[in-house]
PDB file of C-alpha atoms in Angstrom:
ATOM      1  CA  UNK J 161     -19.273  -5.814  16.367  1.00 77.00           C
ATOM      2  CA  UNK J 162     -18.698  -7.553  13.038  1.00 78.00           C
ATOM      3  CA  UNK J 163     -14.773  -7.097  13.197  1.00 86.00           C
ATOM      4  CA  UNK J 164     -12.397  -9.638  12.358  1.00 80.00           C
ATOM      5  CA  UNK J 165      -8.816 -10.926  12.195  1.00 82.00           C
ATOM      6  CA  UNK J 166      -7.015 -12.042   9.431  1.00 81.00           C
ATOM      7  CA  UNK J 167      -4.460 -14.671  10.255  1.00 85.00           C
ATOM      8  CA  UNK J 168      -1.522 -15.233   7.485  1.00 85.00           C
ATOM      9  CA  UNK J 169      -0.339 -18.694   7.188  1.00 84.00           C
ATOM     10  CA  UNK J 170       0.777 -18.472   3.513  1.00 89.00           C
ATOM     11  CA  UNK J 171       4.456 -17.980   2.656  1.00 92.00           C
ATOM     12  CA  UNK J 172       5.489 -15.297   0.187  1.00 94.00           C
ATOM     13  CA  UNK J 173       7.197 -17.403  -3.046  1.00 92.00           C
ATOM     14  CA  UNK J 174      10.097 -16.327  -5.194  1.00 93.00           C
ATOM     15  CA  UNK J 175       9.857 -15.094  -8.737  1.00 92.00           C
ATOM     16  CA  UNK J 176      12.224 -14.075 -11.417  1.00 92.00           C
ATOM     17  CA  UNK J 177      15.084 -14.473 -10.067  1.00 91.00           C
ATOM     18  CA  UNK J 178      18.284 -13.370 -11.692  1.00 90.00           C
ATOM     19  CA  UNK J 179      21.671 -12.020 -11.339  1.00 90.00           C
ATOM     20  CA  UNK J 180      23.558 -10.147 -13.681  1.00 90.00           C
ATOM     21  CA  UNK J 181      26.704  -8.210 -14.097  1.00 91.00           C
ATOM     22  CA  UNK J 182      27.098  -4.466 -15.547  1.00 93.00           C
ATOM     23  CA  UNK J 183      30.480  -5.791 -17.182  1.00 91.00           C
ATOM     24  CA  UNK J 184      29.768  -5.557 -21.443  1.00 92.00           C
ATOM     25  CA  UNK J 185      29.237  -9.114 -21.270  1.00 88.00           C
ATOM     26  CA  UNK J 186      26.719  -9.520 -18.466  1.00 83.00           C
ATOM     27  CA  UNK J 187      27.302 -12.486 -17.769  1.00 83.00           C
ATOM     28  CA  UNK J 188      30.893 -12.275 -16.414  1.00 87.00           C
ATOM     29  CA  UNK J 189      32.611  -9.993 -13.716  1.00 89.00           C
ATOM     30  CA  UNK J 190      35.992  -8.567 -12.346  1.00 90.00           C
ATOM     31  CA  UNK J 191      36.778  -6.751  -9.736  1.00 92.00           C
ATOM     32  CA  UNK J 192      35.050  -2.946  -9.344  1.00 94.00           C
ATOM     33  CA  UNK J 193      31.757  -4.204 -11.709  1.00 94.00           C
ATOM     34  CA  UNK J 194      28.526  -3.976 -10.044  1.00 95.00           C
ATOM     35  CA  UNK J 195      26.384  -7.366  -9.622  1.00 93.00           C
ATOM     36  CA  UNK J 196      22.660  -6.990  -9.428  1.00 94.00           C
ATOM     37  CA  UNK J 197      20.269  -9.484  -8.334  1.00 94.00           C
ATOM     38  CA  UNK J 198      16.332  -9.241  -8.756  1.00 94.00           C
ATOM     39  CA  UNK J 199      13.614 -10.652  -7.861  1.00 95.00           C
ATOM     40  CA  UNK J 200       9.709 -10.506  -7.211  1.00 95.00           C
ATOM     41  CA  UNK J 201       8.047 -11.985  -4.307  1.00 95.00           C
ATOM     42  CA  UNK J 202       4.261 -12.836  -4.521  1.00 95.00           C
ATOM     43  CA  UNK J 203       3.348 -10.890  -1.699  1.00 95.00           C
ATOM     44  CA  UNK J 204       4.770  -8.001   0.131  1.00 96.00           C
ATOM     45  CA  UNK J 205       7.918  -8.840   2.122  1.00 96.00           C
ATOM     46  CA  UNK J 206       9.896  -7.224   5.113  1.00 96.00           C
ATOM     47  CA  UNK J 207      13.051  -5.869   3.968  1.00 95.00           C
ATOM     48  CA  UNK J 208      15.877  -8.152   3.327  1.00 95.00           C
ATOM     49  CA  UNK J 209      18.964  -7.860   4.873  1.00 94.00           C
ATOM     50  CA  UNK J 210      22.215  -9.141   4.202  1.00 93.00           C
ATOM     51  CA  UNK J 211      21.296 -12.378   6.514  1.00 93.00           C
ATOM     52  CA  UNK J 212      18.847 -12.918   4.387  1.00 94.00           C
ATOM     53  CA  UNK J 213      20.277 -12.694   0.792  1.00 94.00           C
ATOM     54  CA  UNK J 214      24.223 -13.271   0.121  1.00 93.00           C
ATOM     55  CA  UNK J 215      25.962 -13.300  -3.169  1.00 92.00           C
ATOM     56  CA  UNK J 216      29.888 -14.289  -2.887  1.00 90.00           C
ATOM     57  CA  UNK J 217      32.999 -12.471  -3.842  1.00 90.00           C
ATOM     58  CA  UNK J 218      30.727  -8.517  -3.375  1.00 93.00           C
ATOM     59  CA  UNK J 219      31.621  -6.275  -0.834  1.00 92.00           C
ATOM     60  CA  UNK J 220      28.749  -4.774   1.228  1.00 95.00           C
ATOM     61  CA  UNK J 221      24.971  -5.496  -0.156  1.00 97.00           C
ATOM     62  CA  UNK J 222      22.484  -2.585  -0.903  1.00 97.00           C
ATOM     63  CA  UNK J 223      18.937  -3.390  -0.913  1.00 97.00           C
ATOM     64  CA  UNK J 224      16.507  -2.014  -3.553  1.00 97.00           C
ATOM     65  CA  UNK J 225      12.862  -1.553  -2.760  1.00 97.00           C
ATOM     66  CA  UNK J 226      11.179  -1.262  -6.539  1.00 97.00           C
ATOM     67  CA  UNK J 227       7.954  -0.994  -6.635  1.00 97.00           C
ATOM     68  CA  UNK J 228       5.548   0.710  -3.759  1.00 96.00           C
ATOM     69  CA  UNK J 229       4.161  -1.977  -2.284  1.00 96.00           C
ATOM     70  CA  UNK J 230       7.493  -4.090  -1.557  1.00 95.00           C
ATOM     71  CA  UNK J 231       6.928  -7.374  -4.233  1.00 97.00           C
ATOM     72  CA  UNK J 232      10.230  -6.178  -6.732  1.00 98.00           C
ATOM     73  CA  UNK J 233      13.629  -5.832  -5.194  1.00 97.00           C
ATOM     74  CA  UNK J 234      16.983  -5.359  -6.061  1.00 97.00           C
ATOM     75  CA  UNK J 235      20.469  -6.371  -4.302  1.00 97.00           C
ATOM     76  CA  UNK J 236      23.541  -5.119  -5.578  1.00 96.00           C
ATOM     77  CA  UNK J 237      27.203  -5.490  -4.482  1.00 96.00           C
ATOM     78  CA  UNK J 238      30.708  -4.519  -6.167  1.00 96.00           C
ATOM     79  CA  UNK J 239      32.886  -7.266  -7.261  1.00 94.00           C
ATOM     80  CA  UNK J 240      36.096  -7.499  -4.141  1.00 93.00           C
ATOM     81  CA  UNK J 241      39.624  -7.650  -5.713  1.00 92.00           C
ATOM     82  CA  UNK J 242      40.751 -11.343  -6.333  1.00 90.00           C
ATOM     83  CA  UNK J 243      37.626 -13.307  -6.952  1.00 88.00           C
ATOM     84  CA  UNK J 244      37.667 -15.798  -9.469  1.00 84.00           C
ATOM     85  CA  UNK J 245      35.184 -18.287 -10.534  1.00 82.00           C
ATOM     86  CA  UNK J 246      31.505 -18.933 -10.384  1.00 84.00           C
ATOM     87  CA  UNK J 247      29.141 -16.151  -8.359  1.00 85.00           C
ATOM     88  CA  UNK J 248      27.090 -17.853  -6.238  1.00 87.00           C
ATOM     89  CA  UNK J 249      24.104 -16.420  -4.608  1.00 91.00           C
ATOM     90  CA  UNK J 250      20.816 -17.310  -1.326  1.00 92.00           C
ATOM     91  CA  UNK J 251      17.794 -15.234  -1.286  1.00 93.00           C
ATOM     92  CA  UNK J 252      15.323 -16.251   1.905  1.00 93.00           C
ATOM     93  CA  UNK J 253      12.518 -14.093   2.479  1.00 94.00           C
ATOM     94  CA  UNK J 254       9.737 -13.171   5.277  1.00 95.00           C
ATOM     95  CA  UNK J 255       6.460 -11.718   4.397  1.00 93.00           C
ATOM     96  CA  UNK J 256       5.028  -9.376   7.003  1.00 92.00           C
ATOM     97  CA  UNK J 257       3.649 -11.694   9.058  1.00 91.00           C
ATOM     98  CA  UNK J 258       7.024 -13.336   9.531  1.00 91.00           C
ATOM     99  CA  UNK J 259       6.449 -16.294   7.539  1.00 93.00           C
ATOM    100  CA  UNK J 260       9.453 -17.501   5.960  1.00 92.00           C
ATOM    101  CA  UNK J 261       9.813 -18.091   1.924  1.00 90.00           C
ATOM    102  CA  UNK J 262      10.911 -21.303   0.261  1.00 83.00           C
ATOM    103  CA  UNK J 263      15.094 -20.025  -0.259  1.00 82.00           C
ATOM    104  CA  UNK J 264      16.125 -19.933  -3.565  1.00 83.00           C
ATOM    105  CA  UNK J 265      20.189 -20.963  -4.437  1.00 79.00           C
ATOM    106  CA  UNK J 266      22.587 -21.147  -7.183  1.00 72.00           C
ATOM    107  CA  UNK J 267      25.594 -23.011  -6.336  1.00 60.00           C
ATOM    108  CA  UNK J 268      26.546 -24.165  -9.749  1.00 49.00           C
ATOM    109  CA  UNK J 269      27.595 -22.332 -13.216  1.00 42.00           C
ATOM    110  CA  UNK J 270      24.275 -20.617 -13.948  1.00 47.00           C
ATOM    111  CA  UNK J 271      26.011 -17.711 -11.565  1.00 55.00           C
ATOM    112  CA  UNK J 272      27.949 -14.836 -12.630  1.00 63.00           C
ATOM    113  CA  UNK J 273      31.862 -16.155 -13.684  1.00 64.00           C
ATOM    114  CA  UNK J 274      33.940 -13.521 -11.696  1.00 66.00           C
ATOM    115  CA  UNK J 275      37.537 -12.802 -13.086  1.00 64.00           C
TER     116      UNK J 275
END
């Protein structure tokens, strides 16, 4: 009948990642400032979930769809009473057909300095 199936093998990729800090200095935090983390996938992803993107030192993560079609996103957390040092964050994403992302980390000082 001329009908076919589509089968994706390709994994969705990271883009633009970043994390900043609502702190007048955006690039530092204390406890009761908002983090925000962004990013844009290449394809449409299933909705993250706080297995699947963690930032240290926030309380509970909200998840941000941006845009319609589910490529932008936004995480945000507030900064937990005595943290100190360098925010470190993991993003890992599925697209809808379940394939899994290349992760993106930052373990080192390009994170958010909490105080």
């Amino acid at each position: 009948n001329g009908s076919f199936v589509r089968i994706d093998t390709t994994s969705p990729e990271l883009r633009n990642v970043s994390l900043v800090s609502n702190n007048s200095d955006n690039t530092t935090a204390k406890y009761n400032d908002k983090l925000t983390l962004s990013f844009k996938t290449t394809e449409p992803i299933k909705t993250p979930t706080s297995s699947d993107v963690t930032i240290n030192g926030l309380d509970t993560l909200s998840f941000y769809k941006i845009d319609t079609e589910g490529k932008q996103w936004e995480v945000s957390g507030i900064v937990l009473a005595g943290q100190n040092g360098n925010s470190t964050f993991s993003v890992s994403v599925h697209d809808q057909a379940g394939n899994r992302g290349s992760p993106v980390s930052v373990t080192s000082v390009t994170g958010i300095h909490l105080r």
